[in-house]
């Protein structure tokens, strides 16, 4: 399993483990709105929403042209990198997390820019729905795929 993960996914796993110790629930590869996909979205104990972008190399960071669009979808924005990453490339006005596949540490807290209440509500509901759907797919990966949900191949309810 470990070898199946890409470098950024390993960072995301370490970040998610650390966030759990802080009381946050996290989802990897969360889509806050069409056209955006964040590496980690975290929901805090007081309803705060953090976005964490995981960068495994200088080239990975330099190829990211969407990150500023994520700022309007979170209360705080962080970069997560490994110990070898050249952190001087990262903007000072963002948070910094150093991570490995097993844990992480917040080195620089991101400035807070609170979401408008309506957007917070929408994102929190989407976070909950996505988490519940992912859990359901884990528990029942074939749900609805074989056409037998209602008792027969055509989806009809049988009279028996």
XYZ file of N, CA and C in Angstrom:
480
model
N 0.832 -1.199 0.000
C 0.000 0.000 0.000
C 0.869 1.252 0.000
N 1.890 1.261 0.837
C 2.779 2.425 0.948
C 3.376 2.798 -0.400
N 3.783 1.797 -1.189
C 4.422 2.089 -2.468
C 3.431 2.566 -3.522
N 2.133 2.379 -3.284
C 1.119 2.816 -4.239
C 0.858 4.316 -4.153
N 1.283 4.948 -3.079
C 1.013 6.369 -2.880
C 2.046 7.228 -3.596
N 1.559 8.297 -4.215
C 2.434 9.289 -4.829
C 3.041 10.153 -3.721
N 4.144 10.869 -3.998
C 4.768 11.695 -2.951
C 3.806 12.691 -2.296
N 2.975 13.363 -3.069
C 2.020 14.312 -2.499
C 0.973 13.628 -1.636
N 0.589 12.406 -2.004
C -0.377 11.649 -1.212
C 0.224 11.223 0.127
N 1.506 10.926 0.119
C 2.178 10.582 1.377
C 2.201 11.783 2.316
N 2.457 12.961 1.755
C 2.414 14.180 2.570
C 1.002 14.410 3.108
N 0.007 14.224 2.262
C -1.389 14.429 2.675
C -1.766 13.484 3.809
N -1.276 12.256 3.751
C -1.569 11.311 4.822
C -0.957 11.764 6.142
N 0.302 12.196 6.113
C 0.943 12.693 7.330
C 0.235 13.920 7.873
N -0.167 14.822 6.986
C -0.902 16.028 7.387
C -2.226 15.635 8.033
N -2.955 14.733 7.408
C -4.255 14.316 7.940
C -4.114 13.670 9.311
N -3.073 12.878 9.492
C -2.836 12.270 10.806
C -2.580 13.339 11.866
N -1.785 14.336 11.517
C -1.496 15.407 12.478
C -2.750 16.218 12.782
N -3.505 16.534 11.758
C -4.723 17.315 11.969
C -5.690 16.599 12.902
N -5.735 15.271 12.806
C -6.603 14.504 13.701
C -6.218 14.724 15.160
N -4.909 14.858 15.438
C -4.474 15.098 16.823
C -4.887 16.484 17.306
N -5.175 17.393 16.371
C -5.615 18.745 16.714
C -7.139 18.862 16.767
N -7.835 17.743 16.548
C -9.290 17.752 16.591
C -9.961 18.052 15.259
N -9.211 17.991 14.166
C -9.749 18.276 12.835
C -10.090 16.980 12.106
N -11.149 17.028 11.327
C -11.468 15.958 10.383
C -10.970 16.436 9.023
N -10.435 15.535 8.233
C -9.909 15.971 6.940
C -10.362 15.049 5.820
N -10.446 15.623 4.640
C -10.729 14.890 3.417
C -9.651 15.235 2.405
N -9.099 14.208 1.801
C -8.113 14.430 0.743
C -8.848 14.565 -0.589
N -8.229 15.319 -1.493
C -8.759 15.544 -2.839
C -10.221 16.010 -2.792
N -10.439 17.070 -2.052
C -11.774 17.650 -1.886
C -12.005 18.695 -2.968
N -13.207 18.700 -3.525
C -13.583 19.650 -4.570
C -14.554 20.662 -3.969
N -14.064 21.863 -3.604
C -14.959 22.854 -3.001
C -15.956 23.437 -3.991
N -15.545 23.516 -5.250
C -16.408 24.006 -6.318
C -15.850 23.475 -7.636
N -16.674 23.477 -8.645
C -16.255 22.953 -9.949
C -14.962 23.620 -10.418
N -14.009 22.797 -10.848
C -12.757 23.308 -11.378
C -11.636 23.438 -10.359
N -11.939 23.212 -9.077
C -10.906 23.279 -8.039
C -10.868 21.956 -7.281
N -9.665 21.478 -6.992
C -9.494 20.288 -6.173
C -8.340 20.540 -5.223
N -8.626 20.558 -3.941
C -7.582 20.802 -2.958
C -7.044 19.471 -2.458
N -5.780 19.457 -2.068
C -5.172 18.215 -1.599
C -5.786 17.753 -0.284
N -5.951 18.681 0.670
C -6.573 18.351 1.954
C -7.476 19.512 2.378
N -8.703 19.180 2.723
C -9.617 20.141 3.351
C -9.835 19.629 4.762
N -9.681 20.523 5.731
C -9.833 20.129 7.132
C -10.937 20.948 7.783
N -11.771 20.269 8.540
C -12.861 20.892 9.277
C -12.524 20.822 10.758
N -12.424 21.991 11.387
C -12.004 22.065 12.780
C -13.138 21.950 13.768
N -12.789 21.829 15.046
C -13.790 21.640 16.099
C -14.732 22.828 16.277
N -14.353 23.998 15.803
C -15.215 25.184 15.902
C -15.802 25.565 14.548
N -15.724 24.630 13.580
C -16.286 24.873 12.258
C -15.341 25.551 11.289
N -14.076 25.772 11.704
C -13.123 26.419 10.803
C -12.726 25.471 9.673
N -12.426 26.036 8.521
C -12.064 25.266 7.344
C -10.675 25.676 6.864
N -9.806 24.686 6.775
C -8.439 24.919 6.308
C -8.228 24.177 4.995
N -7.468 24.777 4.100
C -7.006 24.113 2.887
C -5.505 23.908 3.027
N -5.061 22.697 2.718
C -3.637 22.378 2.746
C -3.257 21.821 1.381
N -2.328 22.482 0.722
C -1.801 22.031 -0.560
C -0.460 21.363 -0.322
N -0.317 20.137 -0.797
C 0.893 19.342 -0.588
C 1.788 19.444 -1.816
N 3.015 19.860 -1.593
C 3.973 20.012 -2.681
C 5.203 19.166 -2.402
N 5.494 18.261 -3.321
C 6.576 17.308 -3.116
C 7.900 17.749 -3.745
N 7.868 18.831 -4.522
C 9.109 19.290 -5.162
C 8.951 20.728 -5.634
N 10.079 21.325 -5.994
C 10.073 22.677 -6.558
C 9.222 22.718 -7.832
N 9.389 21.730 -8.698
C 8.638 21.693 -9.958
C 7.135 21.576 -9.695
N 6.752 20.769 -8.710
C 5.349 20.614 -8.338
C 4.766 21.958 -7.896
N 5.500 22.689 -7.084
C 5.038 24.003 -6.620
C 4.947 24.994 -7.789
N 5.976 25.037 -8.629
C 6.012 26.006 -9.717
C 4.955 25.732 -10.777
N 4.481 24.492 -10.856
C 3.440 24.140 -11.830
C 2.042 24.462 -11.322
N 1.921 24.811 -10.042
C 0.607 25.088 -9.444
C 0.221 26.536 -9.705
N -0.733 26.725 -10.620
C -1.180 28.070 -10.973
C -2.570 28.380 -10.413
N -3.153 27.434 -9.654
C -4.514 27.609 -9.154
C -4.583 27.947 -7.670
N -3.485 27.870 -6.953
C -3.561 27.925 -5.492
C -4.221 29.194 -4.956
N -4.032 30.322 -5.610
C -4.646 31.549 -5.098
C -6.176 31.505 -5.184
N -6.695 30.705 -6.107
C -8.137 30.516 -6.197
C -8.711 29.743 -5.016
N -7.861 29.047 -4.276
C -8.318 28.287 -3.103
C -8.553 29.192 -1.899
N -7.956 30.363 -1.896
C -8.019 31.232 -0.724
C -9.448 31.629 -0.353
N -10.320 31.765 -1.336
C -11.691 32.162 -1.047
C -12.561 30.998 -0.574
N -11.962 29.814 -0.415
C -12.699 28.625 0.003
C -12.242 28.100 1.365
N -11.516 28.927 2.138
C -11.032 28.466 3.434
C -10.803 29.644 4.371
N -10.708 29.320 5.661
C -10.358 30.321 6.664
C -8.848 30.506 6.760
N -8.114 29.422 6.501
C -6.648 29.461 6.520
C -6.113 28.565 5.405
N -5.011 29.008 4.791
C -4.385 28.259 3.701
C -2.951 27.890 4.085
N -2.610 26.624 3.888
C -1.277 26.112 4.227
C -0.650 25.385 3.039
N 0.669 25.405 3.034
C 1.460 24.518 2.183
C 1.966 23.406 3.083
N 1.995 22.187 2.561
C 2.627 21.070 3.263
C 3.745 20.556 2.372
N 4.935 20.502 2.938
C 6.125 20.096 2.190
C 6.957 19.170 3.061
N 7.950 18.503 2.446
C 8.846 17.671 3.248
C 10.052 18.487 3.703
N 10.919 17.868 4.459
C 12.067 18.573 5.059
C 13.044 19.122 4.020
N 13.100 18.516 2.836
C 14.066 18.946 1.811
C 13.528 20.062 0.917
N 12.262 20.381 1.027
C 11.650 21.377 0.142
C 12.248 22.761 0.413
N 12.549 23.529 -0.646
C 13.071 24.900 -0.468
C 11.950 25.864 -0.047
N 11.719 25.979 1.247
C 10.580 26.742 1.773
C 10.646 28.232 1.462
N 11.820 28.744 1.071
C 11.910 30.161 0.708
C 11.079 30.486 -0.536
N 10.668 29.467 -1.291
C 9.808 29.677 -2.460
C 8.376 30.024 -2.066
N 7.968 29.608 -0.889
C 6.571 29.743 -0.472
C 6.275 31.147 0.038
N 5.111 31.693 -0.315
C 4.746 33.039 0.149
C 4.678 33.102 1.675
N 5.210 34.174 2.244
C 5.212 34.352 3.698
C 3.808 34.492 4.270
N 2.866 34.955 3.491
C 1.513 35.203 3.976
C 0.636 33.949 3.932
N 1.268 32.767 3.897
C 0.549 31.497 3.924
C 1.119 30.647 5.046
N 0.357 29.646 5.446
C 0.827 28.738 6.485
C 1.809 27.731 5.930
N 2.594 27.142 6.830
C 3.596 26.162 6.432
C 3.555 24.964 7.368
N 3.428 23.799 6.761
C 3.443 22.531 7.484
C 4.545 21.677 6.881
N 5.375 21.096 7.736
C 6.378 20.136 7.280
C 5.833 18.755 7.623
N 5.860 17.859 6.624
C 5.229 16.554 6.801
C 6.076 15.439 6.215
N 5.768 14.242 6.661
C 6.264 13.016 6.045
C 5.047 12.088 5.963
N 5.203 10.857 5.519
C 4.013 10.001 5.379
C 3.308 9.655 6.692
N 3.934 9.944 7.827
C 3.405 9.474 9.102
C 2.941 10.568 10.050
N 3.386 11.785 9.865
C 3.031 12.862 10.780
C 3.397 14.197 10.136
N 3.135 15.264 10.857
C 3.433 16.606 10.358
C 3.554 17.555 11.539
N 4.025 18.757 11.234
C 4.112 19.807 12.249
C 3.851 21.145 11.574
N 3.022 21.962 12.217
C 2.767 23.309 11.709
C 3.943 24.179 12.121
N 4.676 24.694 11.133
C 5.809 25.576 11.421
C 5.399 27.043 11.413
N 4.425 27.374 10.571
C 3.962 28.756 10.489
C 2.437 28.729 10.336
N 1.753 29.332 11.315
C 0.292 29.389 11.249
C -0.128 30.341 10.133
N -1.092 29.922 9.370
C -1.613 30.763 8.290
C -2.453 31.895 8.870
N -2.416 33.047 8.232
C -3.310 34.121 8.685
C -4.762 33.712 8.466
N -5.631 34.196 9.343
C -7.048 33.857 9.238
C -7.776 34.898 8.398
N -8.577 34.402 7.484
C -9.469 35.232 6.678
C -10.798 34.483 6.648
N -11.678 34.833 7.592
C -12.909 34.066 7.805
C -13.822 34.081 6.586
N -14.361 32.916 6.318
C -15.319 32.756 5.234
C -16.630 33.461 5.556
N -17.324 33.936 4.529
C -18.677 34.444 4.753
C -19.574 33.295 5.241
N -20.538 33.578 6.117
C -21.371 32.516 6.690
C -22.053 31.603 5.665
N -22.569 32.164 4.587
C -23.266 31.336 3.590
C -22.298 30.357 2.916
N -21.100 30.807 2.610
C -20.115 29.925 1.987
C -19.663 28.859 2.986
N -19.469 29.239 4.257
C -19.077 28.271 5.289
C -20.128 27.165 5.392
N -21.406 27.564 5.418
C -22.475 26.573 5.524
C -22.455 25.626 4.325
N -22.331 26.184 3.138
C -22.317 25.373 1.915
C -21.133 24.402 1.922
N -19.957 24.886 2.285
C -18.768 24.032 2.311
C -18.854 22.963 3.390
N -19.374 23.312 4.550
C -19.498 22.341 5.631
C -20.470 21.237 5.234
N -21.574 21.600 4.602
C -22.529 20.593 4.131
C -21.907 19.707 3.054
N -21.171 20.300 2.137
C -20.514 19.522 1.084
C -19.464 18.598 1.681
N -18.714 19.083 2.657
C -17.718 18.269 3.353
C -18.399 17.038 3.976
N -19.504 17.258 4.678
C -20.228 16.164 5.329
C -20.769 15.172 4.303
N -21.363 15.651 3.234
C -21.902 14.763 2.195
C -20.797 13.951 1.532
N -19.694 14.607 1.185
C -18.580 13.889 0.550
C -18.019 12.824 1.481
N -17.861 13.162 2.761
C -17.324 12.196 3.724
C -18.270 11.004 3.863
N -19.563 11.260 3.976
C -20.538 10.182 4.118
C -20.570 9.301 2.867
N -20.500 9.904 1.697
C -20.510 9.124 0.455
C -19.250 8.276 0.318
N -18.109 8.818 0.721
C -16.867 8.030 0.671
C -16.951 6.840 1.620
N -17.489 7.054 2.806
C -17.642 5.965 3.760
C -18.593 4.907 3.209
N -19.692 5.331 2.619
C -20.652 4.383 2.046
C -20.006 3.555 0.940
N -19.194 4.197 0.077
C -18.515 3.460 -0.999
C -17.537 2.440 -0.439
N -16.898 2.745 0.689
C -15.998 1.775 1.317
C -16.772 0.574 1.854
N -17.914 0.839 2.454
C -18.707 -0.226 3.067
C -19.482 -1.034 2.032
N -19.864 -0.416 0.931
C -20.674 -1.089 -0.081
C -20.264 -0.609 -1.466
N -19.103 -1.053 -1.953
C -18.581 -0.529 -3.227
C -19.436 -0.868 -4.443
N -20.331 -1.858 -4.357
C -21.140 -2.240 -5.518
C -22.536 -1.637 -5.486
N -22.842 -0.793 -4.543
C -24.180 -0.224 -4.405
C -24.686 0.322 -5.734
N -25.752 -0.270 -6.233
C -26.412 0.232 -7.434
C -25.752 -0.143 -8.737
N -24.637 -0.856 -8.711
C -23.933 -1.154 -9.959
C -24.498 -2.353 -10.703
N -25.161 -3.256 -10.004
C -25.616 -4.465 -10.679
C -27.106 -4.451 -11.018
N -27.794 -3.354 -10.774
C -29.208 -3.256 -11.116
C -30.112 -4.066 -10.216
N -29.616 -4.557 -9.108
C -30.408 -5.416 -8.244
C -30.856 -4.713 -6.966
N -30.835 -3.408 -6.955
C -31.212 -2.693 -5.737
C -32.639 -2.987 -5.297
N -33.557 -3.101 -6.248
C -34.954 -3.281 -5.893
C -35.435 -4.713 -6.101
N -34.537 -5.652 -6.336
C -34.941 -7.053 -6.388
C -34.800 -7.736 -7.725
N -34.568 -7.053 -8.778
C -34.444 -7.718 -10.069
C -33.549 -6.951 -11.008
N -33.145 -7.584 -12.108
C -32.239 -6.951 -13.050
C -32.811 -5.688 -13.660
N -34.105 -5.544 -13.755
C -34.703 -4.360 -14.351
C -34.950 -3.271 -13.318
N -34.694 -3.589 -12.034
C -34.933 -2.620 -10.986
C -36.361 -2.668 -10.471
N -37.145 -3.661 -10.913
C -38.541 -3.780 -10.500
C -38.624 -4.365 -9.091
N -39.639 -4.005 -8.389
C -39.906 -4.608 -7.088
C -40.664 -5.902 -7.353
N -40.146 -7.012 -6.826
C -40.808 -8.294 -7.071
C -42.040 -8.415 -6.168
N -43.008 -9.227 -6.621
C -44.249 -9.424 -5.895
C -44.119 -10.468 -4.813
N -43.025 -11.200 -4.743
C -42.866 -12.278 -3.749
C -42.902 -11.730 -2.356
